[in-house]
Coordinates of C-alpha atoms in Angstrom, one line a residue:
Chain A
X1 CA 89.2 -251.5 72.2
X2 CA 88.1 -250.3 75.5
X3 CA 90.1 -253.1 77.5
X4 CA 93.2 -252.1 76.2
X5 CA 94.4 -249.7 79.2
X6 CA 96.0 -246.5 77.4
X7 CA 96.6 -243.3 78.9
X8 CA 93.1 -241.9 76.9
X9 CA 91.1 -244.1 77.7
X10 CA 90.1 -243.4 81.1
X11 CA 90.5 -239.7 80.4
X12 CA 88.1 -240.4 77.5
X13 CA 85.6 -242.0 79.1
X14 CA 85.3 -240.1 82.1
X15 CA 84.8 -237.1 79.9
X16 CA 81.7 -238.8 78.4
X17 CA 80.6 -239.5 81.7
X18 CA 80.6 -235.8 82.3
X19 CA 79.1 -234.8 79.3
X20 CA 76.3 -237.5 80.4
X21 CA 75.6 -235.7 83.8
X22 CA 75.6 -232.0 82.4
X23 CA 73.2 -233.3 79.9
X24 CA 70.7 -235.0 82.5
X25 CA 71.4 -232.0 85.1
X26 CA 70.5 -229.7 82.2
X27 CA 67.3 -231.3 81.3
X28 CA 66.4 -232.0 84.8
X29 CA 66.1 -227.9 84.9
X30 CA 64.4 -227.6 81.6
X31 CA 61.8 -230.5 81.9
X32 CA 59.3 -229.4 84.2
X33 CA 58.8 -226.2 82.0
X34 CA 59.7 -228.3 78.8
X35 CA 56.9 -230.8 79.2
X36 CA 53.8 -228.2 79.9
X37 CA 56.1 -226.1 77.0
X38 CA 56.1 -229.0 74.3
X39 CA 52.6 -230.7 75.1
X40 CA 50.5 -227.1 75.2
X41 CA 52.4 -225.0 72.9
X42 CA 54.7 -226.8 70.7
X43 CA 52.4 -230.0 69.5
X44 CA 49.5 -227.2 69.0
X45 CA 51.5 -225.2 66.9
X46 CA 52.6 -228.0 64.7
X47 CA 49.0 -229.6 64.8
X48 CA 47.9 -226.3 63.4
X49 CA 49.7 -226.5 60.1
X50 CA 48.7 -230.1 59.6
X51 CA 45.0 -229.2 60.3
X52 CA 44.9 -226.5 58.0
X53 CA 45.2 -229.2 55.0
X54 CA 42.2 -231.5 56.6
X55 CA 38.6 -231.8 56.2
X56 CA 37.6 -232.1 59.8
X57 CA 34.1 -230.5 61.2
X58 CA 34.5 -231.7 64.9
X59 CA 31.9 -235.0 63.9
X60 CA 33.0 -236.3 60.7
X61 CA 36.6 -238.5 60.7
X62 CA 39.5 -235.8 59.7
X63 CA 40.2 -236.4 56.0
X64 CA 43.5 -235.2 53.9
X65 CA 42.0 -232.5 51.3
X66 CA 45.0 -230.8 50.2
X67 CA 44.8 -227.5 49.3
X68 CA 40.7 -227.4 49.3
X69 CA 40.7 -225.4 52.7
X70 CA 42.4 -222.4 50.9
X71 CA 40.2 -222.6 48.0
X72 CA 37.7 -222.2 50.0
X73 CA 38.7 -219.2 51.8
X74 CA 39.2 -217.4 48.6
X75 CA 35.2 -218.1 47.6
X76 CA 34.7 -216.8 51.5
X77 CA 33.5 -213.4 51.7
X78 CA 33.9 -213.0 55.6
X79 CA 37.4 -213.5 54.8
X80 CA 37.9 -210.7 52.7
X81 CA 35.8 -208.6 55.5
X82 CA 38.0 -210.1 57.8
X83 CA 41.2 -209.3 56.4
X84 CA 40.3 -205.9 55.0
X85 CA 39.2 -204.9 58.9
X86 CA 42.7 -206.3 60.1
X87 CA 44.6 -204.2 57.5
X88 CA 42.3 -200.9 58.6
X89 CA 42.9 -202.0 62.2
X90 CA 46.8 -201.8 61.9
X91 CA 47.0 -199.2 59.7
X92 CA 45.1 -196.7 62.4
X93 CA 47.0 -198.4 65.4
X94 CA 50.6 -198.7 64.6
X95 CA 51.5 -195.1 63.4
X96 CA 49.1 -193.7 66.5
X97 CA 50.3 -195.9 69.0
X98 CA 53.7 -195.0 68.1
X99 CA 53.0 -191.5 68.0
X100 CA 51.6 -191.5 71.0
X101 CA 53.9 -193.3 73.2
X102 CA 56.8 -191.6 71.8
X103 CA 55.5 -188.4 72.4
X104 CA 54.7 -189.8 75.9
X105 CA 58.2 -190.8 76.5
X106 CA 59.8 -187.4 74.9
X107 CA 57.6 -185.4 77.3
X108 CA 57.9 -187.5 80.4
X109 CA 61.7 -187.8 80.0
X110 CA 62.6 -185.0 82.3
X111 CA 64.0 -183.6 85.6
X112 CA 60.8 -182.7 87.3
X113 CA 59.5 -183.1 90.6
X114 CA 56.6 -186.1 90.7
X115 CA 57.7 -186.9 86.9
X116 CA 57.1 -190.7 88.4
X117 CA 53.8 -190.1 89.3
X118 CA 53.0 -189.1 85.2
X119 CA 54.8 -192.1 84.2
X120 CA 52.7 -194.2 86.4
X121 CA 49.4 -192.8 85.1
X122 CA 50.2 -193.1 81.3
X123 CA 51.2 -196.9 81.8
X124 CA 48.2 -198.2 84.1
X125 CA 45.8 -198.4 81.0
X126 CA 48.2 -201.1 79.8
X127 CA 47.1 -202.8 83.0
X128 CA 43.6 -202.1 83.5
X129 CA 41.4 -205.3 82.9
X130 CA 40.2 -204.8 79.3
X131 CA 36.5 -205.7 80.1
X132 CA 36.8 -202.9 82.1
X133 CA 38.6 -200.8 79.6
X134 CA 35.9 -201.6 76.9
X135 CA 32.6 -201.0 79.1
X136 CA 34.0 -197.6 80.0
X137 CA 35.1 -196.4 76.3
X138 CA 31.9 -198.0 75.1
X139 CA 29.7 -195.9 77.1
X140 CA 32.4 -192.4 76.7
X141 CA 31.7 -193.5 72.8
X142 CA 27.6 -193.5 73.0
X143 CA 26.5 -191.5 70.4
X144 CA 23.6 -189.2 72.2
X145 CA 24.7 -188.3 75.7
X146 CA 28.7 -189.9 75.5
X147 CA 31.3 -187.6 77.0
X148 CA 33.4 -187.9 73.7
X149 CA 30.3 -186.5 71.2
X150 CA 29.3 -183.9 73.9
X151 CA 33.0 -182.3 73.7
X152 CA 33.0 -182.5 69.9
X153 CA 29.6 -180.5 70.2
X154 CA 31.6 -178.1 72.1
X155 CA 34.0 -177.8 69.9
X156 CA 30.9 -177.2 67.1
X157 CA 31.1 -180.6 65.6
X158 CA 27.0 -180.6 65.0
X159 CA 27.0 -184.1 63.5
X160 CA 29.0 -186.1 65.6
X161 CA 29.9 -190.0 64.4
X162 CA 28.0 -192.6 66.1
X163 CA 31.1 -194.7 66.9
X164 CA 30.5 -197.9 68.0
X165 CA 26.6 -197.8 67.0
X166 CA 27.8 -197.0 63.5
X167 CA 29.4 -199.1 60.9
X168 CA 31.8 -196.5 59.5
X169 CA 33.0 -195.2 62.9
X170 CA 33.1 -198.7 65.3
X171 CA 36.8 -199.3 63.8
X172 CA 38.1 -195.9 65.0
X173 CA 36.8 -195.7 68.0
X174 CA 38.3 -199.5 68.5
X175 CA 41.6 -198.0 67.5
X176 CA 41.0 -194.6 69.9
X177 CA 40.7 -197.4 72.6
X178 CA 43.7 -199.4 71.7
X179 CA 45.6 -196.8 71.3
X180 CA 45.0 -195.3 74.8
X181 CA 45.6 -199.0 76.5
X182 CA 48.8 -199.8 74.7
X183 CA 50.5 -196.7 74.5
X184 CA 52.1 -196.5 78.2
X185 CA 53.6 -199.8 77.1
X186 CA 55.3 -198.7 74.4
X187 CA 56.5 -195.3 76.3
X188 CA 58.3 -197.9 78.8
X189 CA 60.4 -199.1 76.0
X190 CA 60.9 -195.4 74.3
X191 CA 62.0 -194.4 77.9
X192 CA 64.4 -197.1 78.2
X193 CA 65.6 -196.0 74.9
X194 CA 66.3 -192.5 75.6
X195 CA 68.1 -193.3 78.7
X196 CA 70.7 -195.0 76.2
X197 CA 71.5 -191.4 74.5
X198 CA 74.6 -189.9 75.9
X199 CA 73.9 -186.5 77.1
X200 CA 76.4 -184.8 75.4
X201 CA 74.9 -185.1 72.4
X202 CA 72.5 -183.2 73.0
X203 CA 74.5 -180.8 75.0
X204 CA 76.8 -180.2 71.8
X205 CA 73.9 -179.9 69.2
X206 CA 72.7 -176.8 71.4
X207 CA 76.1 -175.3 71.6
X208 CA 76.1 -175.2 67.7
X209 CA 73.1 -173.3 68.0
X210 CA 69.9 -176.2 67.4
X211 CA 66.8 -175.8 68.5
X212 CA 64.7 -178.5 70.1
X213 CA 63.2 -179.4 66.8
X214 CA 66.0 -179.7 65.3
X215 CA 67.6 -181.9 67.9
X216 CA 64.6 -184.1 68.1
X217 CA 65.2 -184.8 64.1
X218 CA 68.8 -185.1 64.2
X219 CA 69.7 -186.6 67.3
X220 CA 66.9 -188.2 69.2
X221 CA 65.1 -189.9 66.9
X222 CA 68.3 -191.3 64.8
X223 CA 69.8 -192.9 68.2
X224 CA 66.5 -194.1 69.2
X225 CA 66.2 -196.3 65.8
X226 CA 67.0 -199.8 67.1
X227 CA 64.2 -199.2 69.7
X228 CA 61.9 -197.7 67.0
X229 CA 62.2 -201.1 65.1
X230 CA 61.6 -202.8 68.0
X231 CA 58.4 -201.4 68.7
X232 CA 57.0 -201.2 65.4
X233 CA 57.7 -204.7 65.0
X234 CA 56.1 -205.7 68.5
X235 CA 53.0 -203.0 67.2
X236 CA 52.8 -204.8 64.0
X237 CA 52.5 -208.3 65.6
X238 CA 50.1 -207.1 68.0
X239 CA 47.7 -205.3 65.4
X240 CA 47.4 -208.6 63.1
X241 CA 46.3 -210.8 65.8
X242 CA 44.1 -208.3 67.8
X243 CA 41.0 -210.5 69.2
X244 CA 40.1 -209.7 72.6
X245 CA 39.4 -206.2 72.5
X246 CA 37.0 -206.5 69.5
X247 CA 35.5 -209.8 71.1
X248 CA 34.8 -207.3 74.0
X249 CA 33.6 -204.2 72.9
X250 CA 32.0 -204.9 69.4
X251 CA 32.3 -208.3 69.1
X252 CA 32.9 -207.7 65.3
X253 CA 30.1 -205.7 65.1
X254 CA 28.0 -203.6 63.9
X255 CA 27.3 -206.3 61.1
X256 CA 30.8 -207.0 60.0
X257 CA 32.4 -203.6 60.4
X258 CA 35.0 -204.8 63.3
X259 CA 35.3 -208.5 62.1
X260 CA 38.9 -209.7 62.4
X261 CA 40.8 -212.2 61.2
X262 CA 41.7 -213.8 64.5
X263 CA 38.2 -213.8 65.4
X264 CA 37.4 -215.6 62.2
X265 CA 39.5 -218.2 63.3
X266 CA 37.6 -218.4 66.9
X267 CA 34.0 -218.2 65.2
X268 CA 34.6 -221.0 62.5
X269 CA 36.8 -222.8 64.6
X270 CA 35.5 -222.9 68.2
X271 CA 32.0 -221.7 67.9
X272 CA 30.9 -223.7 64.9
X273 CA 33.5 -226.5 65.1
X274 CA 35.5 -226.3 61.8
X275 CA 38.4 -227.4 63.0
X276 CA 40.3 -227.8 59.6
X277 CA 39.1 -224.7 57.8
X278 CA 39.6 -222.4 60.8
X279 CA 43.1 -223.5 61.0
X280 CA 43.5 -222.5 57.5
X281 CA 42.7 -219.0 58.1
X282 CA 45.2 -219.2 61.1
X283 CA 47.6 -220.4 59.0
X284 CA 47.1 -217.5 56.5
X285 CA 47.0 -215.0 59.7
X286 CA 50.5 -216.5 60.6
X287 CA 51.9 -216.3 57.2
X288 CA 50.9 -212.7 56.8
X289 CA 52.5 -211.8 60.1
X290 CA 55.7 -213.5 59.5
X291 CA 56.0 -211.8 56.4
X292 CA 55.4 -208.5 57.5
X293 CA 58.0 -209.2 60.2
X294 CA 60.8 -210.8 57.7
X295 CA 60.1 -207.4 55.4
X296 CA 60.6 -205.2 58.4
X297 CA 63.6 -206.9 59.5
X298 CA 65.3 -207.0 55.8
X299 CA 64.6 -203.0 55.7
X300 CA 66.2 -202.7 58.8
X301 CA 69.1 -204.1 57.7
X302 CA 69.3 -202.3 54.6
X303 CA 68.7 -199.2 55.9
X304 CA 71.6 -200.1 58.8
X305 CA 74.0 -200.9 56.2
X306 CA 74.0 -197.7 54.5
Chain B
X1 CA 72.6 -204.7 73.5
X2 CA 72.5 -206.0 76.8
X3 CA 69.8 -204.9 79.0
X4 CA 69.8 -206.3 82.3
X5 CA 67.0 -205.7 84.8
X6 CA 69.4 -204.1 87.8
X7 CA 71.8 -201.9 85.1
X8 CA 70.0 -199.2 83.9
X9 CA 66.1 -199.4 85.4
X10 CA 63.8 -197.8 82.4
X11 CA 62.4 -195.2 84.4
X12 CA 64.9 -193.3 86.0
X13 CA 63.8 -192.4 89.8
X14 CA 63.2 -188.8 90.1
X15 CA 66.1 -186.9 90.4
X16 CA 66.1 -183.6 92.0
X17 CA 65.9 -181.1 89.8
X18 CA 69.4 -179.9 89.8
X19 CA 70.7 -176.9 87.4
X20 CA 72.2 -178.3 84.5
X21 CA 75.4 -176.6 83.2
X22 CA 73.6 -174.6 80.3
X23 CA 71.6 -173.1 82.4
X24 CA 71.0 -169.2 81.3
X25 CA 68.7 -166.9 83.4
X26 CA 66.6 -168.0 86.0
X27 CA 63.3 -166.3 84.8
X28 CA 62.7 -168.3 81.5
X29 CA 63.6 -171.3 83.1
X30 CA 60.7 -170.7 85.9
X31 CA 58.3 -170.4 82.8
X32 CA 59.7 -173.2 81.2
X33 CA 59.2 -175.6 84.1
X34 CA 55.5 -174.3 84.9
X35 CA 54.8 -174.9 80.8
X36 CA 56.4 -178.1 81.5
X37 CA 54.1 -178.8 84.4
X38 CA 51.0 -177.5 82.4
X39 CA 51.7 -180.0 79.2
X40 CA 52.1 -182.6 81.6
X41 CA 49.0 -182.2 83.5
X42 CA 47.1 -181.8 80.4
X43 CA 48.4 -185.2 79.2
X44 CA 47.5 -186.6 82.6
X45 CA 44.4 -185.8 82.6
X46 CA 43.7 -187.2 79.0
X47 CA 45.0 -190.4 80.0
X48 CA 43.1 -190.6 83.3
X49 CA 39.8 -189.2 82.3
X50 CA 38.3 -192.6 81.6
X51 CA 39.2 -193.4 85.1
X52 CA 37.8 -190.8 86.4
X53 CA 34.7 -190.8 84.6
X54 CA 34.4 -194.7 85.6
X55 CA 34.9 -194.0 89.4
X56 CA 32.3 -191.2 89.3
X57 CA 29.7 -193.1 87.1
X58 CA 29.9 -195.9 89.7
X59 CA 28.7 -193.6 92.4
X60 CA 25.7 -192.2 90.9
X61 CA 22.3 -193.4 90.0
X62 CA 21.8 -195.1 86.3
X63 CA 20.1 -192.4 84.8
X64 CA 22.3 -190.2 86.3
X65 CA 25.3 -191.1 83.9
X66 CA 24.6 -190.2 80.5
X67 CA 23.4 -186.6 81.1
X68 CA 23.9 -183.8 78.9
X69 CA 25.7 -181.9 80.0
X70 CA 28.2 -184.3 81.4
X71 CA 28.3 -183.8 85.5
X72 CA 31.8 -185.1 86.7
X73 CA 31.0 -185.0 90.4
X74 CA 27.7 -187.0 91.2
X75 CA 25.2 -185.4 92.8
X76 CA 24.9 -187.4 95.7
X77 CA 27.7 -190.0 96.2
X78 CA 25.6 -193.5 96.3
X79 CA 28.0 -195.4 97.8
X80 CA 25.3 -198.1 98.5
X81 CA 26.4 -199.5 94.5
X82 CA 29.5 -201.0 96.3
X83 CA 27.1 -202.5 98.9
X84 CA 25.0 -203.8 96.5
X85 CA 26.7 -205.1 93.7
X86 CA 27.3 -208.3 95.8
X87 CA 24.1 -209.3 95.9
X88 CA 23.5 -208.4 91.9
X89 CA 26.1 -210.8 90.7
X90 CA 28.3 -213.5 92.6
X91 CA 30.8 -211.0 92.6
X92 CA 32.8 -212.5 95.4
X93 CA 33.2 -215.9 93.6
X94 CA 34.4 -214.2 90.3
X95 CA 37.0 -212.4 92.4
X96 CA 37.8 -215.7 94.2
X97 CA 38.3 -217.6 90.8
X98 CA 40.3 -215.0 89.6
X99 CA 42.4 -214.8 92.4
X100 CA 42.6 -218.9 92.6
X101 CA 43.7 -218.6 89.0
X102 CA 46.1 -215.9 89.0
X103 CA 48.0 -217.1 91.9
X104 CA 48.3 -221.3 90.6
X105 CA 49.5 -219.7 87.2
X106 CA 52.0 -217.3 88.7
X107 CA 53.2 -219.7 91.4
X108 CA 53.7 -222.5 88.2
X109 CA 55.1 -219.7 85.8
X110 CA 57.8 -218.7 88.1
X111 CA 58.6 -221.7 89.3
X112 CA 59.1 -223.9 86.2
X113 CA 60.6 -220.7 84.8
X114 CA 63.1 -220.0 86.8
X115 CA 64.1 -223.4 86.9
X116 CA 64.4 -224.2 83.4
X117 CA 66.3 -220.9 82.8
X118 CA 69.2 -222.3 85.5
X119 CA 69.4 -225.0 82.9
X120 CA 69.5 -222.7 79.8
X121 CA 72.2 -219.9 81.4
X122 CA 74.4 -222.1 83.7
X123 CA 74.2 -225.7 82.8
X124 CA 76.3 -227.1 79.7
X125 CA 74.8 -229.3 77.1
X126 CA 74.8 -230.4 73.7
X127 CA 71.5 -229.2 72.0
X128 CA 71.0 -226.6 74.7
X129 CA 71.0 -223.2 72.4
X130 CA 69.0 -225.2 69.8
X131 CA 66.4 -225.7 72.5
X132 CA 66.2 -222.0 73.7
X133 CA 65.9 -220.9 70.0
X134 CA 62.6 -223.0 69.7
X135 CA 61.7 -221.5 72.7
X136 CA 62.2 -217.9 71.8
X137 CA 60.7 -218.7 68.3
X138 CA 57.2 -219.6 69.5
X139 CA 57.2 -216.5 71.3
X140 CA 56.7 -214.6 68.0
X141 CA 54.3 -216.8 66.8
X142 CA 50.4 -215.3 67.8
X143 CA 48.6 -217.5 69.8
X144 CA 45.3 -216.9 67.8
X145 CA 47.1 -219.3 65.0
X146 CA 46.8 -222.2 67.2
X147 CA 43.8 -221.6 69.5
X148 CA 42.0 -223.9 67.6
X149 CA 44.1 -226.9 67.7
X150 CA 44.5 -226.4 71.9
X151 CA 40.8 -226.2 72.3
X152 CA 40.7 -229.6 70.5
X153 CA 43.3 -231.0 72.6
X154 CA 41.3 -229.9 75.8
X155 CA 38.2 -231.0 74.5
X156 CA 39.4 -234.4 73.9
X157 CA 41.0 -234.5 77.1
X158 CA 37.8 -233.6 78.3
X159 CA 39.2 -230.7 80.5
X160 CA 36.8 -227.9 79.1
X161 CA 35.1 -225.8 81.9
X162 CA 37.6 -226.8 84.4
X163 CA 40.3 -224.6 85.5
X164 CA 42.5 -227.5 84.5
X165 CA 42.6 -225.9 80.7
X166 CA 43.4 -222.5 81.7
X167 CA 46.4 -223.6 84.3
X168 CA 47.9 -226.2 81.6
X169 CA 47.8 -224.0 78.8
X170 CA 49.2 -220.5 80.6
X171 CA 51.5 -221.8 83.3
X172 CA 54.0 -223.0 81.1
X173 CA 54.6 -220.3 78.7
X174 CA 58.2 -219.5 77.1
X175 CA 57.9 -215.7 78.3
X176 CA 58.6 -216.6 82.0
X177 CA 62.3 -218.7 80.9
X178 CA 63.0 -216.2 78.6
X179 CA 63.0 -213.3 81.1
X180 CA 64.1 -215.1 83.7
X181 CA 67.3 -216.3 81.6
X182 CA 67.7 -212.9 80.6
X183 CA 68.8 -212.0 84.4
X184 CA 70.8 -215.3 85.1
X185 CA 73.0 -214.3 82.1
X186 CA 74.0 -211.2 84.1
X187 CA 75.2 -213.3 86.9
X188 CA 78.6 -214.0 86.8
X189 CA 79.6 -217.4 85.9
X190 CA 82.2 -217.5 88.2
X191 CA 80.1 -217.5 91.0
X192 CA 78.6 -220.6 90.3
X193 CA 81.9 -222.1 89.5
X194 CA 83.3 -221.1 93.0
X195 CA 79.9 -222.7 94.4
X196 CA 80.9 -225.8 92.4
X197 CA 84.4 -225.7 94.0
X198 CA 83.1 -225.8 97.2
X199 CA 80.9 -228.8 96.8
X200 CA 77.4 -227.5 96.2
X201 CA 75.2 -229.5 93.6
X202 CA 73.7 -227.6 90.7
X203 CA 70.4 -227.9 92.7
X204 CA 72.2 -226.4 95.6
X205 CA 72.9 -223.4 93.5
X206 CA 69.8 -222.7 92.0
X207 CA 68.6 -222.3 95.4
X208 CA 71.3 -220.6 98.0
X209 CA 72.6 -218.5 94.9
X210 CA 70.7 -217.9 91.6
X211 CA 67.1 -217.9 93.8
X212 CA 68.2 -215.4 96.1
X213 CA 70.3 -213.3 93.9
X214 CA 67.1 -212.8 91.1
X215 CA 64.3 -211.5 93.8
X216 CA 63.8 -208.5 91.8
X217 CA 63.3 -210.6 88.3
X218 CA 61.3 -213.2 90.1
X219 CA 59.0 -210.3 91.2
X220 CA 59.2 -208.9 87.5
X221 CA 57.8 -212.4 86.2
X222 CA 55.3 -212.9 89.0
X223 CA 53.5 -209.2 88.9
X224 CA 53.5 -209.4 85.3
X225 CA 51.9 -213.1 85.4
X226 CA 49.6 -212.1 87.8
X227 CA 48.2 -209.3 86.0
X228 CA 48.0 -210.7 82.4
X229 CA 45.9 -213.9 83.8
X230 CA 43.5 -211.3 86.3
X231 CA 43.0 -209.8 82.9
X232 CA 42.4 -212.2 80.6
X233 CA 39.4 -212.5 78.9
X234 CA 39.4 -215.1 75.8
X235 CA 41.3 -218.0 78.0
X236 CA 38.0 -218.1 80.2
X237 CA 35.9 -217.4 77.8
X238 CA 36.6 -220.3 75.6
X239 CA 36.9 -222.6 78.0
X240 CA 35.0 -222.2 81.4
X241 CA 31.0 -222.2 80.7
X242 CA 29.2 -223.0 84.0
X243 CA 29.0 -219.5 85.9
X244 CA 30.6 -221.1 89.0
X245 CA 33.8 -220.9 87.5
X246 CA 33.9 -217.7 85.9
X247 CA 36.8 -214.9 86.5
X248 CA 35.6 -211.2 87.2
X249 CA 36.5 -210.6 83.8
X250 CA 33.8 -213.5 82.3
X251 CA 31.2 -211.8 85.4
X252 CA 31.6 -208.6 84.7
X253 CA 30.8 -209.0 80.8
X254 CA 27.7 -211.1 81.1
X255 CA 26.5 -208.5 83.5
X256 CA 27.1 -205.7 80.9
X257 CA 25.3 -208.3 78.1
X258 CA 22.2 -208.9 80.4
X259 CA 21.8 -205.4 82.4
X260 CA 23.0 -203.0 79.5
X261 CA 21.2 -200.1 81.1
X262 CA 22.0 -200.3 84.5
X263 CA 25.5 -198.0 83.6
X264 CA 26.1 -197.4 87.4
X265 CA 26.2 -200.6 88.5
X266 CA 28.4 -201.5 85.4
X267 CA 30.8 -199.3 85.9
X268 CA 30.9 -200.1 89.8
X269 CA 31.7 -203.7 88.8
X270 CA 34.4 -202.2 86.6
X271 CA 36.0 -200.6 89.5
X272 CA 35.8 -203.7 91.5
X273 CA 37.6 -205.5 88.8
X274 CA 40.2 -202.8 88.3
X275 CA 40.7 -202.6 92.1
X276 CA 43.1 -205.5 92.9
X277 CA 45.3 -204.7 89.7
X278 CA 45.8 -201.5 91.2
X279 CA 46.7 -202.4 94.6
X280 CA 49.1 -204.9 93.1
X281 CA 50.8 -202.2 90.7
X282 CA 50.9 -199.4 93.3
X283 CA 53.3 -201.8 95.4
X284 CA 55.1 -203.2 92.8
X285 CA 55.3 -201.0 89.8
X286 CA 59.3 -200.7 89.3
X287 CA 59.4 -204.3 88.8
X288 CA 56.7 -204.3 86.4
X289 CA 58.4 -201.3 84.4
X290 CA 61.8 -203.3 84.6
X291 CA 60.5 -206.5 83.4
X292 CA 58.7 -204.9 80.5
X293 CA 62.2 -202.9 79.4
X294 CA 64.2 -206.3 80.0
X295 CA 62.4 -208.4 78.2
X296 CA 60.8 -205.7 75.5
X297 CA 64.6 -204.6 75.0
X298 CA 66.2 -207.4 74.1
X299 CA 63.3 -208.6 71.7

């Protein structure tokens, strides 16, 4: 057919050639990054799914065992301790960071000379090196002579908690540190959200006699909803995968009181070389994060429909 | 929602305190401003106290750090701590290692990221958007869920305990592609079309038009990547076992583990580990904040 010279044929082949050129050029741009991305992110990600169904302890040959790893998980006390601690961390970290970030953003969304300095100061903990943060807070939380307990003493708390030295108070100490570290980041997101609220809304409400409390609940919060939703989703994902702060600050202790899921994955998989079993834990972690995120998106949709 | 890096800067530049239309009398206004400052100062104090404590402790003797009552200002300033630490731990090696890793990863991330972002935003070809979706999807997957397979790969390739493991794992992140694409989408296609008609190749357009136009976004990406790598703990912790490869984070952590009573020296190390970040941050803070606001709000 191609030999018959008709009008559309050269047109057609030219178009096809142009399409091929597009593909070649497009891929030539993407390839340098894609190679690294595929090899070191995509492949491990997919491998993680498969590994969860293998018995593979670094020395033996991998063997397909179906759901055995997950059955083992249900008998593993460490898993439930880690799950509980992760939920505990999330339950503290998400609302407190949200409140602190929103509070900071509203406090710093003003036309005041020098407000930029305060914004910078509030943001800085987020990019401070993690080890420095952990080391400093560990000393601040020192049970006997730490500044935190001295302040509590001054306010009349006679028997202040022993923080990172006690099984009951280590997690709250970690949560306080993480809120302090992360609030500046989310404050930036909230500040960006606040810029999108038209000033006229507030002015109109003020003319109608609404006080600042009413304006906050009736105007600021509803207008910020897209930002708030996004912040909650990000906070949730971040809380469930918390790892480095805990490794540096408490290393899961004292006892198992701050052991979290991601840390269990690290211990089982990299320290002990139980590749299959650790991947099952990782898969559970991923499914939890995914489920919570999907539920949040559903709730958000339903609320915007109304 | 199109939050473009250049459109509304997340943090507006300090506006001069002009009078808003609803100004009442002058008296209460002054009081309110003063009150606002008092509130802000209280907040700033709360946020900055740990830093103040860190700096003050780094200039004390070990036995003066945890005292009752707290001494905010050292009795005598022991600047010698900052001279001694170099002999106590190989701080210079650690700082150099951190700098090397951060620069290498930043350069690779910015180059390959912006290059790929051009392909994803300005070249049309089938499958492009599906591929980009795959990129985005991976951002949502916690890295902790696939760190074990990554480790197995690196172990089999015998790259553990080399910088290769960290560089390969961190230099090709989806985040850079995402951030740069966001920015390129804000540059009108007509500009590229005009250049094409003038005979510029796609690579020419990338080098001569897109790169110069996207300097703010490149700066955001470079700074965020640099700081992330500098502060990264888990990567070096998992992969680097030889002391001479350690980064500042690992070195400091190990020092704390060995000499946990040398409070002042620990704080000196902490100050030194934060200092480079502070310098980078003060020079480029608006790029940081823009980068976060852009990549964040688009989600």
